[in-house]
Amino acid sequence: MTPQTSTNSTPIIQIQNVHKRFHTLRGTVHALRGVSLDVQPGEVVVIIGPSGSGKSTLLRCINRLETTDSGRIIVDNIPLTGAKNINKVRAEVGMVFQSFNLFPDKTALENITLAQRVVRKRRKAEAEARAHDLLAKVGIPDKADAYPGQLSGGQQQRVAIARALAMDPKIMLFDEPTSALDPEMIKEVLDVMLALAREGMTMVVVSHEMGFARAAADRAVFMDEGLIIEEGEPDVLFSNPTHERTKLFLSKIL
Amino acid sequence: MPDERDYPEVQPAQPMPPQHSGEIYDDLQFEVKESLGDRLMNWIAGLPWWAIILAVVAVAALYSMFTSAAYRDVLRALTDNPQVTTEDLFEVVQIVGEPTMIVGRYVGESQDSVSTVITSLLDDVIDSELVQRAGFLVREDPATITIQTESGRVTIPRQRITAMDPPDAGLGDNVSVEYIERVTVTGTLTARDDKTLTIRTVNEQIETFDTDRILSEETTTTPEGEELVRIEREGLSYRGRLTALSQTGISLVQEDETRVELRRADVAFLAIPTLTVALNAAAAERTIGPDDEVRIGFVQGTDITRALQELDSLDGIPVPLRYGAGAARAALISYADLAAMMGAVAAGELDAALYLSGAEDRLAMAEWVENNPDAAVVLPTPPRECQRNCTVTVKLRDDVVEGRVLERTADTISIQTVAPEFVVIDRDQILENRRTEPGACALNNLRGCNAGIFLTLRVTFMAYGLALIIGLFFGLMRVQKNPILYAFSTLYVEVVRGIPLLVILLYAGFVVSPWLRDNTPLKLSDEWEAVLGLSFGYGAFIAEIFRAGIQSISRGQMEAARSLGMSYPQAMRYVVLPQAVRVVLPPLGNDFIAMLKDSALISVLALPDLLQLGRLYISRTFRAFEGYNTVALLYLLMTLFLSLLVRVIERRTRLPG
Ligand SMILES: Nc1ncnc2c1ncn2[C@@H]1O[C@H](COP(=O)(O)OP(=O)(O)OP(=O)(O)O)[C@@H](O)[C@H]1O
Ligand SMILES: [Mg+2]
């Protein structure tokens, strides 16, 4: 993968000194403590880090499922803080969840067409044609009429990816898309993601799949305790981490 | 696998994955032949418990209801006395502008006598608005006249003129004309089509009676060729236990326990037992001591026990014989007839004589005393009629019925004494539909069924629909982050859930509704008060059901929908609510059943619902057992049917996988 970091292109995601605190009954959690990160169009960024380091929170801030306390996030030139057209931004940013979050009362096809019709206002035939294309692309063309409960985890996650892609997003966010899957299903999902990366989709992926990171990512980012500790090319970061914490973490997962 | 055995040809072509229960029987499938009885038993054993109860209850209910007159009576009362079919679709009051559109009457006036028709109809049920105009007669033709009034020219169809002064006015004369401008037709709508309405303005009246009451009969033929009879018939006779007697009325209970109320004015003949007491003049003076014997006479055949009872009940009447201390012995002596007995009294053989009589001879003893002024007999009190509990015979006056003979059987005759009258009006002549109310309750006119089970069902359905809306609204507010919406909806839920439904209904009926009536143009009917009270009370429970249902859907669903660019309302509408509805269907169904039962409370608002009609029936007939049985059974049948429906819906909406 060639990083498309040409000097004149502005980053499609700009995260500048973002802070996020959660106020709970048991106290305040400072989940993000000043995170800054730029993602260029077409770039694939993999985020790794220990549990509770704020990876999910950062991802969720990018499509405003969480609000930020301070700092700026600009997605596709639209500043998210106070953005009124938040739904428009969200439609440009697809998200894939660890727990799939498919709509259980709708078939795979309906899962993929619903937002197309409601948000993109596509006609039924058009939405269904797109859904069938995407199901073929993720490798399960014959599961259009299956309900999520009738699909394996890997199939469900691929439907979820197809659902996000159906909105023609410019950016895809993946939050540990394979960690709820059995080992034999991980590959089929990663293959889909790899193909997507090769097509030039901008992707931010929280994942500890080193193989995928090496093959697909332009950049790997290590987060701990709400901060970005270190970033770099995946090969470099994984084999030659500079920070002690990165070394410690990598020694645990490798 | 019974399915595969019954339909071997629909077995899937591909090999099925092995199924534990199926394997064992696959080889046996053509050997297992069950008899019809076995199949039935298996089928019944396979039914769930509620279906069995439902079936047993239904069979028992229907059996007892079709075999018992009492249950049939209650059932009819509770279902608003339905008929199978009716012609009485609506009760209407229509204002029509052109009297000429009254094209005919049942009795058949011809077109050219419309004005006569109208004038005669004016006297009955069709009211007309008369308008008076004065001015110069400026034009006359066979159909209309035109008058120049101060405000302009008016052309009036001659048919509509009811009075003209002077009647023989010529052109240029000053006239005053009274004519019909609007006609009000009041009656029962019996038929309608695209262009006309048929309204019955006079109801038919039919008298059916036994032919042996006919005293004389004469038949006349009207000029139209219709045969009319005039029958003089004997008044009806009633015999029974007297329960009340007053100046104006008599009521008695016949042997078959039916109660009859009669007006005294209709009575030709009334046989009430009358008690007369006669004393020997000497005995009246004597004081009777403990050892004396009192000889009391009566006429053979008299119910003497009854007579003595009557004597006891003669309050405020001087004791006929004066007693000293202690009780005297009484000797009761019977006589063949009154004259013999009175002779014995006069002769001093008897101290006293009792005479309990029927109607004709009720004054016989008094008359005897009058006719024999010299005999030593006195009447201490006037003859006294029995006031209650004795057996009386009442015969009504003979009367005359006139009309058309509808049917004559061996024993009975039916005479139409009043013919129905119909008016056909053109729809486009109607100026105003002043009133339309549903007519009689029948299978072809269910909107006319307003009371009993129909009211219960209608109020429940309307209230539940409204409660769903209220519940959804407040349920959605309960899951909002906005503190005002949350607090407001929580307040509603907590307050309403904490107040008994009965109190809420009373509020709706006696606080809210009167306030609305006084302060706004809204006038709530009793039924709407009930609907509002019920739905307001149940809205709180349903709001909680919706809240729980929405909250049971994982947050990930909302986030996934939002991450796809849906707005909050869109995500709610398309993703969360459809799933929540599946979750809440069973509790919603349960609440519907609960509301159906709680609708029995609306009788406090004087609504004739199922329970109220049952209670009315019971207070009328004292048949509490049958009455409450039927009420309970009808509620039970409705709720069992509904829970069955809930189960079916639940099964239908289950997700695959
Ligand atoms: N909605 C929330 N309310 C309160 N605290 C939260 C919330 N979401 C996250 N947190 C806290 O914020 C911190 C960061 O959480 P986050 O989910 O971003 O971690 P993560 O890096 O994704 O961890 P993992 O690898 O386990 O998914 C954690 O301490 C977590 O407990
Ligand atoms: Mg996480």
mmCIF file of C-alpha atoms in Angstrom, chain A residues 60 63 65 87 90-91 93 95 97 101-106 114-115 118-119 147 149-150 163 167, chain B residues 554-568 570 574-575 578-579 582 655-657:
data_model
loop_
_atom_site.group_PDB
_atom_site.id
_atom_site.type_symbol
_atom_site.label_atom_id
_atom_site.label_comp_id
_atom_site.label_asym_id
_atom_site.label_seq_id
_atom_site.Cartn_x
_atom_site.Cartn_y
_atom_site.Cartn_z
ATOM 1 C CA ARG A 60 -17.087 6.624 18.309
ATOM 2 C CA ASN A 63 -18.907 9.634 13.933
ATOM 3 C CA LEU A 65 -21.770 8.483 18.725
ATOM 4 C CA ASN A 87 -26.633 12.706 10.078
ATOM 5 C CA ARG A 90 -22.633 9.829 9.675
ATOM 6 C CA ALA A 91 -23.925 8.709 6.315
ATOM 7 C CA VAL A 93 -18.791 7.391 7.768
ATOM 8 C CA MET A 95 -19.150 1.862 11.155
ATOM 9 C CA PHE A 97 -19.230 -2.998 15.473
ATOM 10 C CA ASN A 101 -25.560 -4.933 15.649
ATOM 11 C CA LEU A 102 -27.588 -6.247 12.737
ATOM 12 C CA PHE A 103 -31.323 -5.574 12.947
ATOM 13 C CA PRO A 104 -32.578 -8.987 14.087
ATOM 14 C CA ASP A 105 -36.123 -8.575 12.779
ATOM 15 C CA LYS A 106 -34.994 -7.843 9.230
ATOM 16 C CA LEU A 114 -33.253 0.104 5.086
ATOM 17 C CA ALA A 115 -30.852 3.015 5.490
ATOM 18 C CA VAL A 118 -34.704 6.016 4.599
ATOM 19 C CA VAL A 119 -31.553 8.153 4.449
ATOM 20 C CA TYR A 147 -32.427 -13.429 9.166
ATOM 21 C CA GLY A 149 -30.340 -15.344 13.699
ATOM 22 C CA GLN A 150 -29.884 -17.804 10.847
ATOM 23 C CA ARG A 163 -24.800 -2.586 5.259
ATOM 24 C CA MET A 167 -24.381 4.063 2.129
ATOM 25 C CA SER B 554 -29.884 -3.143 22.979
ATOM 26 C CA ARG B 555 -28.241 0.260 22.635
ATOM 27 C CA GLY B 556 -26.223 -1.145 19.768
ATOM 28 C CA GLN B 557 -29.360 -1.145 17.604
ATOM 29 C CA MET B 558 -29.845 2.580 18.048
ATOM 30 C CA GLU B 559 -26.122 3.200 17.492
ATOM 31 C CA ALA B 560 -26.020 1.073 14.362
ATOM 32 C CA ALA B 561 -29.020 2.937 12.978
ATOM 33 C CA ARG B 562 -27.555 6.317 13.901
ATOM 34 C CA SER B 563 -24.156 5.362 12.419
ATOM 35 C CA LEU B 564 -25.959 4.694 9.133
ATOM 36 C CA GLY B 565 -27.117 8.293 9.122
ATOM 37 C CA MET B 566 -30.640 7.867 10.430
ATOM 38 C CA SER B 567 -32.023 10.603 12.622
ATOM 39 C CA TYR B 568 -33.274 9.737 16.101
ATOM 40 C CA GLN B 570 -36.029 7.518 11.965
ATOM 41 C CA TYR B 574 -37.632 1.911 11.601
ATOM 42 C CA VAL B 575 -35.279 0.032 13.908
ATOM 43 C CA PRO B 578 -40.493 -2.593 15.291
ATOM 44 C CA GLN B 579 -38.356 -4.726 17.586
ATOM 45 C CA ARG B 582 -42.551 -7.635 19.172
ATOM 46 C CA LEU B 655 -38.332 -14.326 14.702
ATOM 47 C CA PRO B 656 -36.717 -17.153 12.763
ATOM 48 C CA GLY B 657 -33.311 -18.369 13.853
#
